[in-house]
Amino acid sequence: TQLSNSPTRNVGYEILSQLPKEDHIAPMLSLNKTKDREELRDWLKDEEGLLSFKLDGLTIVLTYNEGKLFKAVTRGNGAIGEVVTNNAKTFKNIPMTIPYKGELILRGEAVILYSDFKKINEELDLDNQYKNPRNLCSGSVRQLNNEITDKRNVRFYGFTLVSCDEKDNLATKSDEIDWLSSLGFECVEYLKVRKETILEDLETFALKVEKSDIGTDGLVLTFNSKEYSSSLGTT
């Protein structure tokens, strides 16, 4: 695995006139929202859930072909996104090559760490400073000049395996995340939860948020079983 910040990488800077738009092969859907922790416990029933951070950045879809990063597209409106491949090649922690040689598509969140955000803002006049890391990240990922993106220290954290030949062999969503990690991707932190312990687990994650260098705007709870989850609908 060759990471983006490897000394052997070769990312050519390029200035574009515009960002091309492209349809997603699978629409990105919205999450149901709640602030009621007991509602989450009841929703789980007797199934195993997967609890993870909802990172506060810009969702990106990466495609790898023959072990190499081939394409990167922003979430956009969920159906159509903008192609930002040259910018993604400057992300600090994504692998430029992976050991899996088939086509692989995954989703993740592009973010700028609080520590990097503070350093970047300190170099700007007060009138030009950014309000939060998310705004800075969004502007950085959608730059027409990827040399600027490179200087913003954007990072990528995977959270969903969209498609690959190996997908059917992975029974749970945690299996998918672990497999992506084995290929060299940094992925969102998760915890397997049950209704008996989820209230304690939510508190554990809430304390983690306070200490994290990555911006979050909530938690995501899904059913871990892919078969059970797909039987329930799309939201």
mmCIF file of C-alpha atoms in Angstrom:
data_model
loop_
_atom_site.group_PDB
_atom_site.id
_atom_site.type_symbol
_atom_site.label_atom_id
_atom_site.label_comp_id
_atom_site.label_asym_id
_atom_site.label_seq_id
_atom_site.Cartn_x
_atom_site.Cartn_y
_atom_site.Cartn_z
ATOM 1 C CA THR A 1 0.000 0.000 0.000
ATOM 2 C CA GLN A 2 1.360 3.385 -1.003
ATOM 3 C CA LEU A 3 -0.114 6.264 0.974
ATOM 4 C CA SER A 4 -0.796 9.630 -0.595
ATOM 5 C CA ASN A 5 1.932 11.307 1.450
ATOM 6 C CA SER A 6 4.544 8.713 0.520
ATOM 7 C CA PRO A 7 7.830 10.216 -0.728
ATOM 8 C CA THR A 8 7.446 8.073 -3.846
ATOM 9 C CA ARG A 9 4.075 9.473 -4.857
ATOM 10 C CA ASN A 10 3.864 11.493 -8.044
ATOM 11 C CA VAL A 11 0.951 13.925 -7.987
ATOM 12 C CA GLY A 12 1.076 16.459 -10.781
ATOM 13 C CA TYR A 13 -0.492 19.813 -9.987
ATOM 14 C CA GLU A 14 -3.161 20.865 -12.444
ATOM 15 C CA ILE A 15 -5.481 23.843 -12.810
ATOM 16 C CA LEU A 16 -8.957 23.064 -14.161
ATOM 17 C CA SER A 17 -11.506 25.429 -15.661
ATOM 18 C CA GLN A 18 -14.373 23.589 -13.960
ATOM 19 C CA LEU A 19 -15.222 20.421 -12.048
ATOM 20 C CA PRO A 20 -17.037 17.860 -14.236
ATOM 21 C CA LYS A 21 -20.289 16.396 -12.880
ATOM 22 C CA GLU A 22 -21.069 12.689 -12.773
ATOM 23 C CA ASP A 23 -23.951 10.416 -11.741
ATOM 24 C CA HIS A 24 -23.385 8.111 -8.766
ATOM 25 C CA ILE A 25 -23.931 4.405 -9.481
ATOM 26 C CA ALA A 26 -25.826 4.132 -6.185
ATOM 27 C CA PRO A 27 -27.700 7.199 -4.815
ATOM 28 C CA MET A 28 -26.571 8.356 -1.391
ATOM 29 C CA LEU A 29 -29.548 8.443 0.913
ATOM 30 C CA SER A 30 -30.307 10.442 4.040
ATOM 31 C CA LEU A 31 -30.263 9.273 7.647
ATOM 32 C CA ASN A 32 -33.276 9.337 9.951
ATOM 33 C CA LYS A 33 -32.523 11.630 12.882
ATOM 34 C CA THR A 34 -33.341 11.412 16.572
ATOM 35 C CA LYS A 35 -32.167 12.947 19.848
ATOM 36 C CA ASP A 36 -33.938 10.254 21.903
ATOM 37 C CA ARG A 37 -31.440 7.649 23.100
ATOM 38 C CA GLU A 38 -34.191 5.292 24.256
ATOM 39 C CA GLU A 39 -35.639 5.372 20.738
ATOM 40 C CA LEU A 40 -32.328 4.034 19.414
ATOM 41 C CA ARG A 41 -32.366 1.250 21.994
ATOM 42 C CA ASP A 42 -35.895 0.221 21.015
ATOM 43 C CA TRP A 43 -35.052 0.421 17.298
ATOM 44 C CA LEU A 44 -32.246 -2.120 17.683
ATOM 45 C CA LYS A 45 -34.572 -4.797 19.125
ATOM 46 C CA ASP A 46 -32.494 -7.980 19.365
ATOM 47 C CA GLU A 47 -30.136 -7.149 16.495
ATOM 48 C CA GLU A 48 -26.480 -6.160 16.693
ATOM 49 C CA GLY A 49 -25.886 -2.548 15.746
ATOM 50 C CA LEU A 50 -22.865 -0.635 14.547
ATOM 51 C CA LEU A 51 -22.266 2.727 16.207
ATOM 52 C CA SER A 52 -19.811 5.176 14.640
ATOM 53 C CA PHE A 53 -19.004 8.869 14.399
ATOM 54 C CA LYS A 54 -20.824 10.994 11.830
ATOM 55 C CA LEU A 55 -17.818 12.969 10.643
ATOM 56 C CA ASP A 56 -18.434 16.610 9.774
ATOM 57 C CA GLY A 57 -16.763 17.042 6.402
ATOM 58 C CA LEU A 58 -17.477 16.336 2.761
ATOM 59 C CA THR A 59 -18.547 12.869 1.601
ATOM 60 C CA ILE A 60 -16.389 11.476 -1.201
ATOM 61 C CA VAL A 61 -16.770 8.345 -3.358
ATOM 62 C CA LEU A 62 -13.456 6.755 -4.385
ATOM 63 C CA THR A 63 -13.056 4.244 -7.213
ATOM 64 C CA TYR A 64 -9.973 2.018 -7.563
ATOM 65 C CA ASN A 65 -9.157 0.011 -10.688
ATOM 66 C CA GLU A 66 -6.318 -2.488 -10.979
ATOM 67 C CA GLY A 67 -5.099 -1.461 -7.551
ATOM 68 C CA LYS A 68 -4.815 2.260 -8.335
ATOM 69 C CA LEU A 69 -6.916 5.282 -7.441
ATOM 70 C CA PHE A 70 -8.990 5.917 -10.549
ATOM 71 C CA LYS A 71 -11.656 8.450 -9.637
ATOM 72 C CA ALA A 72 -13.031 10.596 -6.802
ATOM 73 C CA VAL A 73 -16.488 12.198 -6.821
ATOM 74 C CA THR A 74 -18.163 14.408 -4.203
ATOM 75 C CA ARG A 75 -21.578 13.528 -2.769
ATOM 76 C CA GLY A 76 -23.217 16.520 -4.459
ATOM 77 C CA ASN A 77 -26.985 16.184 -4.191
ATOM 78 C CA GLY A 78 -26.764 12.458 -3.555
ATOM 79 C CA ALA A 79 -27.410 11.501 -7.173
ATOM 80 C CA ILE A 80 -24.904 13.705 -9.015
ATOM 81 C CA GLY A 81 -21.516 14.802 -7.710
ATOM 82 C CA GLU A 82 -18.426 16.653 -8.900
ATOM 83 C CA VAL A 83 -15.296 14.850 -10.061
ATOM 84 C CA VAL A 84 -12.346 15.819 -7.827
ATOM 85 C CA THR A 85 -9.856 13.070 -8.674
ATOM 86 C CA ASN A 86 -6.775 15.295 -8.922
ATOM 87 C CA ASN A 87 -7.612 16.872 -5.578
ATOM 88 C CA ALA A 88 -8.143 13.499 -3.889
ATOM 89 C CA LYS A 89 -4.656 12.419 -4.943
ATOM 90 C CA THR A 90 -3.303 15.080 -2.575
ATOM 91 C CA PHE A 91 -5.242 13.800 0.470
ATOM 92 C CA LYS A 92 -2.714 12.983 3.164
ATOM 93 C CA ASN A 93 -3.767 9.475 4.137
ATOM 94 C CA ILE A 94 -5.470 7.705 1.238
ATOM 95 C CA PRO A 95 -3.551 4.875 -0.422
ATOM 96 C CA MET A 96 -2.589 5.606 -4.009
ATOM 97 C CA THR A 97 -2.304 1.854 -4.624
ATOM 98 C CA ILE A 98 -3.989 -1.090 -2.874
ATOM 99 C CA PRO A 99 -3.411 -4.853 -3.027
ATOM 100 C CA TYR A 100 -6.942 -5.545 -4.329
ATOM 101 C CA LYS A 101 -6.826 -5.458 -8.149
ATOM 102 C CA GLY A 102 -10.520 -5.576 -9.053
ATOM 103 C CA GLU A 103 -12.789 -2.530 -9.226
ATOM 104 C CA LEU A 104 -13.477 -1.222 -5.729
ATOM 105 C CA ILE A 105 -15.794 1.648 -4.814
ATOM 106 C CA LEU A 106 -16.031 3.052 -1.295
ATOM 107 C CA ARG A 107 -17.479 6.066 0.450
ATOM 108 C CA GLY A 108 -15.861 8.112 3.130
ATOM 109 C CA GLU A 109 -15.568 11.582 4.600
ATOM 110 C CA ALA A 110 -12.963 14.151 3.644
ATOM 111 C CA VAL A 111 -12.067 16.237 6.700
ATOM 112 C CA ILE A 112 -9.529 18.736 7.973
ATOM 113 C CA LEU A 113 -8.374 18.131 11.547
ATOM 114 C CA TYR A 114 -9.024 20.833 14.145
ATOM 115 C CA SER A 115 -5.273 21.154 14.703
ATOM 116 C CA ASP A 116 -4.611 21.770 10.990
ATOM 117 C CA PHE A 117 -7.610 24.104 10.758
ATOM 118 C CA LYS A 118 -6.186 26.246 13.558
ATOM 119 C CA LYS A 119 -2.765 26.472 11.877
ATOM 120 C CA ILE A 120 -4.277 27.442 8.508
ATOM 121 C CA ASN A 121 -6.527 30.094 10.055
ATOM 122 C CA GLU A 122 -3.622 31.605 12.001
ATOM 123 C CA GLU A 123 -1.920 32.384 8.669
ATOM 124 C CA LEU A 124 -4.943 34.335 7.394
ATOM 125 C CA ASP A 125 -6.211 37.833 8.139
ATOM 126 C CA LEU A 126 -9.202 37.879 10.499
ATOM 127 C CA ASP A 127 -11.539 38.888 7.662
ATOM 128 C CA ASN A 128 -10.478 35.868 5.595
ATOM 129 C CA GLN A 129 -10.503 33.207 8.304
ATOM 130 C CA TYR A 130 -12.828 30.226 7.977
ATOM 131 C CA LYS A 131 -15.636 29.635 10.470
ATOM 132 C CA ASN A 132 -15.118 25.905 10.872
ATOM 133 C CA PRO A 133 -13.121 22.960 9.476
ATOM 134 C CA ARG A 134 -16.072 21.754 7.392
ATOM 135 C CA ASN A 135 -16.258 24.975 5.363
ATOM 136 C CA LEU A 136 -12.500 24.936 4.829
ATOM 137 C CA CYS A 137 -12.593 21.276 3.797
ATOM 138 C CA SER A 138 -15.435 21.792 1.331
ATOM 139 C CA GLY A 139 -13.611 24.669 -0.337
ATOM 140 C CA SER A 140 -10.341 22.748 -0.355
ATOM 141 C CA VAL A 141 -11.745 19.551 -1.902
ATOM 142 C CA ARG A 142 -13.542 21.523 -4.646
ATOM 143 C CA GLN A 143 -10.545 23.631 -5.662
ATOM 144 C CA LEU A 144 -9.783 24.014 -9.375
ATOM 145 C CA ASN A 145 -6.084 24.154 -8.436
ATOM 146 C CA ASN A 146 -5.064 20.993 -6.588
ATOM 147 C CA GLU A 147 -1.845 22.588 -5.338
ATOM 148 C CA ILE A 148 -4.050 24.542 -2.937
ATOM 149 C CA THR A 149 -5.782 21.324 -1.859
ATOM 150 C CA ASP A 150 -2.389 19.771 -1.157
ATOM 151 C CA LYS A 151 -1.530 22.546 1.300
ATOM 152 C CA ARG A 152 -4.781 22.130 3.273
ATOM 153 C CA ASN A 153 -3.903 18.697 4.727
ATOM 154 C CA VAL A 154 -7.213 17.054 3.813
ATOM 155 C CA ARG A 155 -7.680 13.540 5.194
ATOM 156 C CA PHE A 156 -10.116 10.753 4.244
ATOM 157 C CA TYR A 157 -11.902 8.264 6.496
ATOM 158 C CA GLY A 158 -13.810 5.415 4.867
ATOM 159 C CA PHE A 159 -17.198 4.295 6.179
ATOM 160 C CA THR A 160 -18.963 2.248 3.465
ATOM 161 C CA LEU A 161 -17.911 -0.363 0.925
ATOM 162 C CA VAL A 162 -20.152 0.343 -2.086
ATOM 163 C CA SER A 163 -19.111 -2.433 -4.466
ATOM 164 C CA CYS A 164 -16.425 -4.977 -5.312
ATOM 165 C CA ASP A 165 -16.316 -8.712 -6.057
ATOM 166 C CA GLU A 166 -15.360 -9.406 -2.442
ATOM 167 C CA LYS A 167 -18.461 -7.666 -1.017
ATOM 168 C CA ASP A 168 -20.722 -10.736 -1.033
ATOM 169 C CA ASN A 169 -18.191 -12.651 1.082
ATOM 170 C CA LEU A 170 -18.444 -10.085 3.886
ATOM 171 C CA ALA A 171 -21.505 -10.739 6.072
ATOM 172 C CA THR A 172 -21.525 -7.595 8.183
ATOM 173 C CA LYS A 173 -20.773 -3.916 7.814
ATOM 174 C CA SER A 174 -18.022 -4.209 10.402
ATOM 175 C CA ASP A 175 -16.465 -6.956 8.248
ATOM 176 C CA GLU A 176 -16.461 -4.506 5.334
ATOM 177 C CA ILE A 177 -14.816 -1.749 7.367
ATOM 178 C CA ASP A 178 -12.187 -4.145 8.703
ATOM 179 C CA TRP A 179 -11.457 -5.373 5.165
ATOM 180 C CA LEU A 180 -11.060 -1.793 3.898
ATOM 181 C CA SER A 181 -8.679 -1.127 6.795
ATOM 182 C CA SER A 182 -6.632 -4.172 5.788
ATOM 183 C CA LEU A 183 -6.210 -2.635 2.319
ATOM 184 C CA GLY A 184 -4.656 0.506 3.803
ATOM 185 C CA PHE A 185 -7.650 2.834 4.273
ATOM 186 C CA GLU A 186 -8.176 4.755 7.491
ATOM 187 C CA CYS A 187 -11.810 4.188 8.462
ATOM 188 C CA VAL A 188 -14.246 5.651 10.969
ATOM 189 C CA GLU A 189 -14.064 4.290 14.486
ATOM 190 C CA TYR A 190 -16.961 1.962 15.300
ATOM 191 C CA LEU A 191 -18.380 -0.063 18.160
ATOM 192 C CA LYS A 192 -20.645 -3.111 17.987
ATOM 193 C CA VAL A 193 -23.660 -2.471 20.232
ATOM 194 C CA ARG A 194 -26.717 -4.242 21.645
ATOM 195 C CA LYS A 195 -29.881 -2.817 23.191
ATOM 196 C CA GLU A 196 -28.683 -3.883 26.661
ATOM 197 C CA THR A 197 -25.553 -1.709 26.501
ATOM 198 C CA ILE A 198 -26.261 1.004 23.925
ATOM 199 C CA LEU A 199 -27.019 3.760 26.449
ATOM 200 C CA GLU A 200 -23.586 3.254 28.025
ATOM 201 C CA ASP A 201 -21.966 3.019 24.592
ATOM 202 C CA LEU A 202 -23.545 6.314 23.528
ATOM 203 C CA GLU A 203 -22.048 7.978 26.595
ATOM 204 C CA THR A 204 -18.634 6.475 25.803
ATOM 205 C CA PHE A 205 -18.742 7.926 22.285
ATOM 206 C CA ALA A 206 -19.956 11.298 23.561
ATOM 207 C CA LEU A 207 -16.831 11.549 25.724
ATOM 208 C CA LYS A 208 -14.657 10.577 22.733
ATOM 209 C CA VAL A 209 -16.125 13.458 20.695
ATOM 210 C CA GLU A 210 -14.893 15.999 23.256
ATOM 211 C CA LYS A 211 -11.291 14.790 22.867
ATOM 212 C CA SER A 212 -11.279 14.097 19.123
ATOM 213 C CA ASP A 213 -9.220 16.098 16.614
ATOM 214 C CA ILE A 214 -11.860 15.329 13.970
ATOM 215 C CA GLY A 215 -15.092 17.318 13.773
ATOM 216 C CA THR A 216 -18.283 15.307 14.241
ATOM 217 C CA ASP A 217 -21.930 16.326 14.078
ATOM 218 C CA GLY A 218 -23.490 13.261 15.653
ATOM 219 C CA LEU A 219 -23.355 9.488 15.700
ATOM 220 C CA VAL A 220 -24.557 6.953 13.154
ATOM 221 C CA LEU A 221 -26.310 3.745 14.191
ATOM 222 C CA THR A 222 -26.930 1.020 11.624
ATOM 223 C CA PHE A 223 -27.729 -2.678 11.794
ATOM 224 C CA ASN A 224 -24.508 -4.619 11.441
ATOM 225 C CA SER A 225 -26.038 -7.523 9.521
ATOM 226 C CA LYS A 226 -26.153 -6.624 5.828
ATOM 227 C CA GLU A 227 -28.871 -9.197 5.139
ATOM 228 C CA TYR A 228 -31.137 -7.916 7.908
ATOM 229 C CA SER A 229 -30.472 -4.283 7.062
ATOM 230 C CA SER A 230 -31.299 -4.687 3.363
ATOM 231 C CA SER A 231 -34.602 -6.376 4.254
ATOM 232 C CA LEU A 232 -35.908 -3.233 5.973
ATOM 233 C CA GLY A 233 -35.845 -0.646 3.162
ATOM 234 C CA THR A 234 -33.549 2.164 2.114
ATOM 235 C CA THR A 235 -33.418 4.777 4.925
#
